[in-house]
Coordinates of C-alpha atoms in Angstrom, one line a residue:
X1 CA 8.2 -4.8 -10.3
X2 CA 5.2 -4.4 -10.8
X3 CA 5.5 -1.4 -8.4
X4 CA 7.4 1.7 -9.4
X5 CA 8.3 4.5 -6.2
X6 CA 9.2 7.9 -8.3
X7 CA 10.3 10.2 -5.7
X8 CA 11.2 12.8 -8.1
X9 CA 8.7 15.4 -6.2
X10 CA 10.0 15.2 -3.3
X11 CA 13.9 16.3 -4.0
X12 CA 15.7 20.3 -4.2
X13 CA 15.9 19.3 -7.8
X14 CA 11.7 19.9 -8.4
X15 CA 10.9 21.8 -4.9
X16 CA 13.8 24.2 -4.3
X17 CA 14.5 24.4 -0.9
X18 CA 11.3 22.8 0.4
X19 CA 12.6 20.1 -0.7
X20 CA 15.4 17.0 0.3
X21 CA 18.9 17.4 -1.4
X22 CA 20.8 14.1 -2.2
X23 CA 23.2 15.5 0.4
X24 CA 20.8 14.5 3.3
X25 CA 19.8 11.1 1.8
X26 CA 23.9 10.5 2.5
X27 CA 24.1 12.1 5.8
X28 CA 21.1 9.7 7.2
X29 CA 22.6 7.1 4.8
X30 CA 24.2 4.8 7.7
X31 CA 21.5 5.5 9.9
X32 CA 18.9 3.6 7.0
X33 CA 21.7 0.2 6.4
X34 CA 21.4 -0.1 10.2
X35 CA 17.7 0.3 10.0
X36 CA 18.2 -2.8 7.0
X37 CA 19.9 -4.3 8.7
X38 CA 18.5 -4.8 11.5
X39 CA 15.3 -6.3 9.6
X40 CA 17.4 -9.1 8.5
X41 CA 19.4 -9.6 11.1
X42 CA 15.3 -10.4 12.9
X43 CA 13.1 -12.1 9.9
X44 CA 10.7 -13.9 11.3
X45 CA 11.7 -13.2 14.9
X46 CA 9.9 -11.0 17.9
X47 CA 7.6 -9.7 16.1
X48 CA 8.5 -9.3 12.6
X49 CA 7.1 -13.2 11.5
X50 CA 5.4 -11.2 8.7
X51 CA 8.2 -10.7 6.9
X52 CA 8.0 -14.6 6.5
X53 CA 4.5 -15.2 5.1
X54 CA 5.2 -14.8 1.6
X55 CA 7.2 -17.9 1.7
X56 CA 6.2 -20.8 4.7
X57 CA 2.6 -20.8 4.5
X58 CA 2.0 -23.6 1.5
X59 CA 0.1 -25.9 3.7
X60 CA -2.1 -22.9 4.8
X61 CA -2.8 -21.5 2.0
X62 CA -3.9 -25.0 0.4
X63 CA -6.5 -25.7 3.5
X64 CA -7.3 -21.8 3.3
X65 CA -8.5 -22.6 -0.4
X66 CA -10.0 -25.6 0.3
X67 CA -12.4 -24.0 3.6
X68 CA -13.4 -20.8 1.1
X69 CA -14.9 -23.6 -1.7
X70 CA -16.8 -24.9 1.0
X71 CA -17.8 -21.8 2.4
X72 CA -19.0 -21.2 -1.1
X73 CA -21.1 -24.1 -1.2
X74 CA -22.5 -23.9 1.8
X75 CA -23.7 -20.6 2.9
X76 CA -25.1 -17.3 1.7
X77 CA -23.2 -14.8 3.7
X78 CA -19.3 -14.4 5.1
X79 CA -18.8 -11.6 8.0
X80 CA -15.9 -11.2 9.6
X81 CA -16.0 -10.4 13.3
X82 CA -13.3 -7.9 14.5
X83 CA -11.8 -4.5 14.7
X84 CA -8.5 -2.9 14.3
X85 CA -6.0 -4.8 12.0
X86 CA -8.5 -7.8 11.9
X87 CA -11.2 -6.2 9.7
X88 CA -9.2 -3.3 7.8
X89 CA -7.0 -5.4 6.2
X90 CA -9.9 -8.0 4.7
X91 CA -11.9 -4.8 3.6
X92 CA -9.2 -3.4 1.7
X93 CA -8.3 -6.4 -0.3
X94 CA -12.3 -6.8 -1.0
X95 CA -12.9 -3.1 -2.1
X96 CA -9.4 -3.8 -3.8
X97 CA -9.9 -7.2 -5.9
X98 CA -13.8 -7.7 -6.0
X99 CA -16.8 -5.4 -7.8
X100 CA -17.1 -2.1 -6.4
X101 CA -20.9 -3.6 -5.6
X102 CA -19.9 -7.0 -5.2
X103 CA -23.0 -7.3 -2.4
X104 CA -25.3 -5.9 -4.9
X105 CA -24.6 -8.1 -8.5
X106 CA -26.5 -10.9 -9.7
X107 CA -25.6 -14.4 -7.2
X108 CA -24.5 -15.8 -10.2
X109 CA -22.3 -13.0 -10.7
X110 CA -20.7 -13.5 -7.7
X111 CA -19.9 -15.7 -4.1
X112 CA -21.3 -15.4 -1.2
X113 CA -22.1 -11.7 0.2
X114 CA -19.4 -10.4 2.1
X115 CA -19.2 -8.1 5.6
X116 CA -17.3 -6.6 8.2
X117 CA -18.6 -6.0 11.6
X118 CA -15.7 -3.6 12.7
X119 CA -17.3 -1.6 15.1
X120 CA -19.8 -2.3 18.5
X121 CA -22.7 0.5 17.0
X122 CA -25.8 -1.5 18.7
X123 CA -27.0 0.5 15.6
X124 CA -25.0 -2.0 13.3
X125 CA -25.1 -5.0 14.6
X126 CA -29.1 -4.6 14.0
X127 CA -28.6 -3.4 10.4
X128 CA -26.5 -6.5 9.6
X129 CA -29.6 -8.8 11.2
X130 CA -31.7 -6.8 9.0
X131 CA -29.9 -8.0 6.1
X132 CA -28.3 -11.7 7.0
X133 CA -29.7 -14.8 7.9
X134 CA -27.8 -16.7 10.9
X135 CA -28.8 -19.5 9.5
X136 CA -26.9 -18.8 5.7
X137 CA -24.1 -17.5 7.5
X138 CA -20.5 -17.9 8.3
X139 CA -19.1 -16.1 10.8
X140 CA -14.8 -15.7 10.6
X141 CA -14.4 -14.4 14.5
X142 CA -10.7 -13.4 14.7
X143 CA -8.6 -11.9 17.5
X144 CA -5.6 -12.9 18.7
X145 CA -5.8 -12.5 22.4
X146 CA -9.5 -13.7 22.1
X147 CA -10.2 -10.8 24.8
X148 CA -10.8 -8.1 22.4
X149 CA -13.6 -6.6 24.0
X150 CA -15.4 -5.5 20.6
X151 CA -14.7 -8.6 19.0
X152 CA -15.6 -10.9 21.9
X153 CA -19.0 -9.1 22.5
X154 CA -20.1 -9.7 18.8
X155 CA -19.2 -13.2 19.3
X156 CA -21.6 -13.6 22.4
X157 CA -24.2 -11.8 20.5
X158 CA -23.6 -13.9 17.3
X159 CA -23.6 -16.9 18.7
X160 CA -26.9 -16.3 21.1
X161 CA -29.3 -15.8 18.5
X162 CA -27.1 -19.0 16.5
X163 CA -28.1 -21.3 19.2
X164 CA -31.1 -19.9 19.2
X165 CA -32.1 -20.8 15.8
X166 CA -29.6 -23.6 14.6
X167 CA -29.8 -25.6 18.0
X168 CA -26.6 -28.1 18.8
X169 CA -25.0 -27.0 14.6
X170 CA -24.5 -24.3 15.7
X171 CA -20.7 -24.3 15.8
X172 CA -20.4 -25.1 12.1
X173 CA -21.1 -21.1 11.4
X174 CA -18.1 -20.6 13.0
X175 CA -14.6 -19.9 12.5
X176 CA -11.9 -19.0 14.8
X177 CA -8.2 -17.2 13.4
X178 CA -6.8 -16.6 16.8
X179 CA -3.5 -17.6 18.7
X180 CA -2.8 -21.1 18.8
X181 CA -1.4 -21.1 22.3
X182 CA -3.4 -18.8 24.5
X183 CA -6.3 -17.2 24.8
X184 CA -10.1 -18.0 25.0
X185 CA -10.4 -18.1 21.7
X186 CA -8.9 -20.9 21.3
X187 CA -10.2 -22.0 24.1
X188 CA -13.7 -21.8 22.9
X189 CA -12.2 -23.4 19.4
X190 CA -11.4 -26.6 21.2
X191 CA -14.2 -26.4 23.8
X192 CA -16.5 -26.3 20.3
X193 CA -15.1 -27.7 17.7
X194 CA -14.6 -25.1 15.8
X195 CA -13.0 -24.5 13.1
X196 CA -9.3 -22.8 13.2
X197 CA -6.8 -21.1 11.6
X198 CA -3.8 -19.3 13.9
X199 CA -2.6 -16.2 13.7
X200 CA 1.7 -16.4 14.0
X201 CA 2.4 -15.7 17.5
X202 CA 5.3 -13.2 15.6
X203 CA 2.8 -11.5 13.7
X204 CA 0.9 -8.3 15.0
X205 CA -2.6 -7.2 13.8
X206 CA -1.7 -4.5 11.6
X207 CA 0.9 -6.5 9.7
X208 CA -1.5 -9.5 10.0
X209 CA -2.9 -9.1 6.0
X210 CA -1.3 -12.0 4.2
X211 CA -1.9 -14.2 6.8
X212 CA -5.3 -16.2 7.5
X213 CA -6.6 -13.3 9.3
X214 CA -6.6 -12.1 5.6
X215 CA -6.1 -14.4 3.5
X216 CA -9.2 -16.6 4.3
X217 CA -11.6 -13.8 4.0
X218 CA -9.7 -13.0 0.8
X219 CA -10.4 -16.6 -0.6
X220 CA -13.5 -16.9 0.4
X221 CA -14.0 -14.3 -1.9
X222 CA -12.4 -16.1 -5.1
X223 CA -9.7 -13.7 -5.0
X224 CA -6.0 -15.5 -6.0
X225 CA -4.1 -15.5 -2.8
X226 CA -1.6 -16.7 -3.8
X227 CA -1.0 -14.0 -6.5
X228 CA -1.1 -11.5 -3.2
X229 CA 2.4 -14.0 -1.5
X230 CA 3.8 -13.8 -5.1
X231 CA 3.5 -9.7 -5.2
X232 CA 4.3 -9.3 -1.7
X233 CA 7.5 -11.9 -2.1
X234 CA 8.1 -9.8 -5.2
X235 CA 8.5 -6.6 -3.8
X236 CA 10.2 -8.2 -0.8
X237 CA 13.1 -9.8 -2.9
X238 CA 13.1 -6.3 -4.8
X239 CA 14.2 -4.3 -1.6
X240 CA 16.9 -6.8 -0.2
X241 CA 19.8 -3.9 -0.7
X242 CA 20.7 -1.2 2.4
X243 CA 21.3 0.6 -0.6
X244 CA 18.3 3.2 -0.5
X245 CA 19.0 4.4 -4.5
X246 CA 18.1 0.0 -5.3
X247 CA 15.6 -0.6 -1.9
X248 CA 12.0 1.7 -2.9
X249 CA 11.4 1.0 0.6
X250 CA 14.2 1.8 2.3
X251 CA 14.0 5.1 0.1
X252 CA 10.5 6.0 1.2
X253 CA 11.5 5.0 5.1
X254 CA 14.5 7.5 4.1
X255 CA 12.2 10.1 2.9
X256 CA 9.5 10.0 5.2
X257 CA 12.0 10.6 8.5
X258 CA 13.9 13.4 6.8
X259 CA 10.5 14.8 6.0
X260 CA 9.7 14.3 9.4
X261 CA 12.6 15.4 11.7
X262 CA 14.0 18.1 9.3
X263 CA 11.4 19.6 6.8
X264 CA 8.4 19.0 9.7
X265 CA 6.0 17.4 7.9
X266 CA 4.1 15.6 10.3
X267 CA 1.0 14.8 8.7
X268 CA 1.3 11.8 5.7
X269 CA -1.3 11.7 3.0
X270 CA -1.9 9.0 1.3
X271 CA -4.3 9.3 -2.0
X272 CA -4.9 6.7 -3.7
X273 CA -6.5 7.8 -7.6
X274 CA -8.8 4.5 -7.6
X275 CA -12.0 4.1 -6.3
X276 CA -10.9 0.5 -5.8
X277 CA -8.1 1.6 -3.6
X278 CA -9.7 3.9 -1.6
X279 CA -10.0 1.1 2.1
X280 CA -6.1 0.9 0.8
X281 CA -5.5 4.8 2.7
X282 CA -7.8 3.7 5.5
X283 CA -5.5 -0.1 6.3
X284 CA -2.5 2.3 6.0
X285 CA -3.3 4.9 8.4
X286 CA -3.5 2.5 11.0
X287 CA 0.3 0.6 10.2
X288 CA 1.6 4.1 9.8
X289 CA 0.4 5.7 13.1
X290 CA 0.1 3.6 15.2
X291 CA 3.6 1.5 14.0
X292 CA 5.3 5.6 14.5
X293 CA 3.6 7.4 17.1
X294 CA 5.1 6.7 19.9
X295 CA 6.0 8.5 23.3
X296 CA 9.7 7.1 24.9
X297 CA 12.0 5.6 22.5
X298 CA 14.7 2.9 22.7
X299 CA 16.3 4.3 25.4
X300 CA 13.8 5.2 27.5
X301 CA 14.0 9.1 26.5
X302 CA 10.2 11.2 25.9
X303 CA 10.8 12.1 22.1
X304 CA 6.0 11.7 20.9
X305 CA 7.4 10.6 17.5
X306 CA 5.2 10.0 14.7
X307 CA 3.4 11.5 11.6
X308 CA -0.5 12.0 11.5
X309 CA -1.9 9.5 8.3
X310 CA -4.7 11.1 6.5
X311 CA -7.0 9.8 4.1
X312 CA -8.0 10.8 0.7
X313 CA -9.0 10.1 -2.8
X314 CA -8.2 11.2 -5.9
X315 CA -9.9 12.6 -7.9
X316 CA -12.9 13.4 -5.3
X317 CA -10.8 15.0 -2.8
X318 CA -9.3 17.7 -5.6
X319 CA -12.6 19.2 -4.8
X320 CA -12.4 18.9 -1.3
X321 CA -8.3 18.6 0.6
X322 CA -6.1 19.6 -2.6
X323 CA -6.7 23.6 -1.7
X324 CA -4.8 23.2 1.6
X325 CA -2.5 20.7 0.0
X326 CA -1.4 23.1 -2.8
X327 CA -1.2 26.5 -0.9
X328 CA -1.6 25.5 3.0
X329 CA 1.3 24.3 5.5
X330 CA 4.5 22.6 4.4
X331 CA 3.9 20.3 7.1
X332 CA 2.8 17.0 4.7
X333 CA 4.0 14.2 2.4
X334 CA 1.6 13.4 0.1
X335 CA 1.4 10.1 -1.3
X336 CA -0.1 9.6 -4.6
X337 CA -1.0 6.0 -5.7
X338 CA -1.8 6.0 -9.4
X339 CA -3.2 3.1 -11.7
X340 CA -1.3 2.6 -15.0
X341 CA -4.4 0.6 -16.8
X342 CA -7.6 0.4 -15.8
X343 CA -10.2 -3.1 -15.5
X344 CA -12.4 -2.0 -17.8
X345 CA -12.7 1.6 -19.3
X346 CA -15.6 3.8 -20.0
X347 CA -15.3 6.2 -23.6
X348 CA -17.1 9.2 -23.5
X349 CA -18.9 9.9 -26.2
X350 CA -19.1 13.1 -28.0
X351 CA -22.0 15.4 -27.5
X352 CA -22.1 19.2 -26.3
X353 CA -21.0 20.2 -29.4
X354 CA -22.4 24.0 -28.0
X355 CA -20.0 24.0 -24.6
X356 CA -16.3 24.1 -26.3
X357 CA -15.1 24.0 -22.1
X358 CA -17.1 20.3 -21.9
X359 CA -16.7 19.1 -25.6
X360 CA -13.3 18.9 -25.7
X361 CA -13.7 15.5 -22.5
X362 CA -15.6 14.1 -26.2
X363 CA -13.4 11.4 -27.7
X364 CA -11.0 10.5 -24.2
X365 CA -11.7 8.1 -21.8
X366 CA -13.0 8.2 -18.0
X367 CA -9.1 6.6 -17.5
X368 CA -7.3 8.9 -19.3
X369 CA -9.7 11.2 -17.3
X370 CA -8.3 10.3 -13.8
X371 CA -4.6 9.7 -14.7
X372 CA -4.3 13.1 -16.6
X373 CA -6.0 14.4 -13.5
X374 CA -3.5 12.6 -10.9
X375 CA -0.5 14.0 -12.8
X376 CA -2.3 17.5 -13.2
X377 CA -2.2 17.5 -8.8
X378 CA 1.2 16.4 -8.6
X379 CA 2.4 19.0 -11.1
X380 CA 0.2 21.7 -8.7
X381 CA 1.7 20.1 -5.9
X382 CA 5.2 20.2 -7.5
X383 CA 4.6 23.7 -8.7
X384 CA 3.6 25.1 -5.0
X385 CA 6.9 23.5 -3.6
X386 CA 4.7 21.2 -1.9
X387 CA 6.6 17.4 -1.2
X388 CA 4.5 15.1 -2.9
X389 CA 5.4 11.3 -4.4
X390 CA 4.2 8.7 -6.2
X391 CA 3.8 4.4 -6.3
X392 CA 2.7 3.7 -9.7
X393 CA 0.4 0.2 -10.0
X394 CA 0.9 -1.7 -13.5
X395 CA -2.7 -2.4 -12.6
X396 CA -4.9 -3.3 -9.9
X397 CA -4.7 -7.4 -9.1
X398 CA -3.9 -9.6 -6.6
X399 CA -0.5 -9.9 -7.3
X400 CA 0.2 -6.1 -6.8
X401 CA -2.1 -5.2 -3.8
X402 CA 0.7 -7.7 -2.2
X403 CA 3.2 -6.1 -3.1
X404 CA 1.9 -2.9 -2.4
X405 CA 0.9 -4.1 1.5
X406 CA 4.8 -5.3 1.8
X407 CA 6.4 -2.2 0.4
X408 CA 4.1 0.2 3.3
X409 CA 4.8 -2.9 5.6
X410 CA 8.3 -2.5 5.3
X411 CA 8.6 0.9 4.7
X412 CA 7.2 1.8 8.4
X413 CA 9.7 -1.2 9.9
X414 CA 12.1 0.7 8.4
X415 CA 11.3 4.4 9.6
X416 CA 10.4 3.0 12.8
X417 CA 14.2 1.6 13.7
X418 CA 15.1 4.7 11.8
X419 CA 13.1 6.8 14.9
X420 CA 14.4 4.5 17.2
X421 CA 11.1 3.5 18.3
X422 CA 9.5 0.3 19.0
X423 CA 7.3 -0.4 15.8
X424 CA 5.7 -3.2 16.7
X425 CA 3.9 -1.5 20.4
X426 CA 1.0 -0.1 20.8
X427 CA 1.2 1.0 25.1
X428 CA -1.7 3.6 23.6
X429 CA -4.1 1.4 22.9
X430 CA -3.7 -0.3 25.9
X431 CA -4.2 2.1 27.9
X432 CA -7.5 3.0 26.3
X433 CA -8.1 -0.7 27.0
X434 CA -7.3 -0.9 30.3
X435 CA -9.7 2.1 31.2
X436 CA -12.3 0.5 29.7
X437 CA -12.0 -2.7 31.1
X438 CA -11.8 -0.6 34.8
X439 CA -15.2 1.1 34.2
X440 CA -16.7 -2.1 33.1
X441 CA -15.7 -3.1 37.2
X442 CA -13.1 -6.5 35.0
X443 CA -11.3 -7.9 37.9
X444 CA -7.6 -7.4 37.8
X445 CA -8.2 -3.6 37.2
X446 CA -9.0 -2.5 40.6
X447 CA -5.8 0.1 40.1
X448 CA -6.3 1.8 37.0
X449 CA -10.1 1.7 38.1
X450 CA -8.6 4.3 41.9
X451 CA -6.9 6.2 39.1
X452 CA -9.8 6.7 37.1
X453 CA -11.4 7.9 40.0
X454 CA -8.9 10.0 40.9
X455 CA -8.6 12.0 37.7
X456 CA -9.7 15.7 37.4
X457 CA -13.6 16.2 37.1
X458 CA -14.8 18.3 34.1
X459 CA -16.1 21.5 35.0
X460 CA -19.7 22.3 34.2
X461 CA -17.7 25.5 33.1
X462 CA -16.9 24.3 29.9
X463 CA -20.0 22.3 29.2
X464 CA -22.1 24.3 27.0

């Protein structure tokens, strides 16, 4: 694989009694095998359609590439309207595989400008409308249900503007990515003739980046989506074993399971050492937190499982968070993502000879510096007996990004089964949605509104 998983610094050999022993891994081997077998038996079923995305989208990918070329030829801007997995995946891939100042490049060196509206802050919408001309913009509305309040409010605002500014051709500025068989957006798409892509019924939002949700925005940006799927397939095939020592994603899940259940590590820090991977940590936070944070298990037992995901960036957060990670509580697993070979490098020139504490850098490179600091952080964490592990990419490419996403999805699915919880539901999210609907007096939520009215009132004493 183009991806390596190094878990030396999770083990007792490096950390003493703060680490995990091989005997602890052996003790959960049967549980790990059950997790692997469960995933294999349910590939493509229920909510596990994401496992087959690297293999079953040839026709869809062909159509996406054609549509993306048309968008680049006809429009100046491409805007994603979505939230959660409909936004975090496209943003992470854009940040990873496009120029870090892509929108500011000379138009001759880039394609359309790219924006993701993943919130309902009114100032954000107004700011977008200050910098894009709707008449020169394609809007990609992404919601499986077509009832996502945030996305559909954006849809209503944008379509109202398009109708007023463009007239009868307004629908040519909308691409809908939604369910094929149900929901509001597919009805609107059919009624108005939107170009439409479908989210497989068996793919949930946080596992959707490798379907049209993420592939269309990536293709519009000129990203090699075939390469992304190829990389995901490579990792998937490399994880085809029930033996954790032969399946890196399964071993990653086993170690996190032991860390949570036996070591009290209830925080998972994701710390990439590359600015291009910064938003991968945001994507991971939803995947890990929303999948594993569950109140009850499969048996209906109240368990309150989960591990709080935290995002960091190396080396930036060596100057803010690493002090806590090296000397604070032993309640964390720090995952470092490293890049062996960057896509560009900058040499550090000679100078400052009179200052030895600066001059020692001269003659080296920024790639050498960031990777040396990454290894130094690994050492500091390990020396202080704090669990850490490293995922190393040969380089940041379409293939390795697709592979990295598949790795984390597999790890999450394995770990959820080991915890005996439903990895793919989100009752806590639904509770907040339902309360919002009730507060807006939406029909069908009268009981929830009554419940809210009976909730304890706030005490003015505690507002100062």
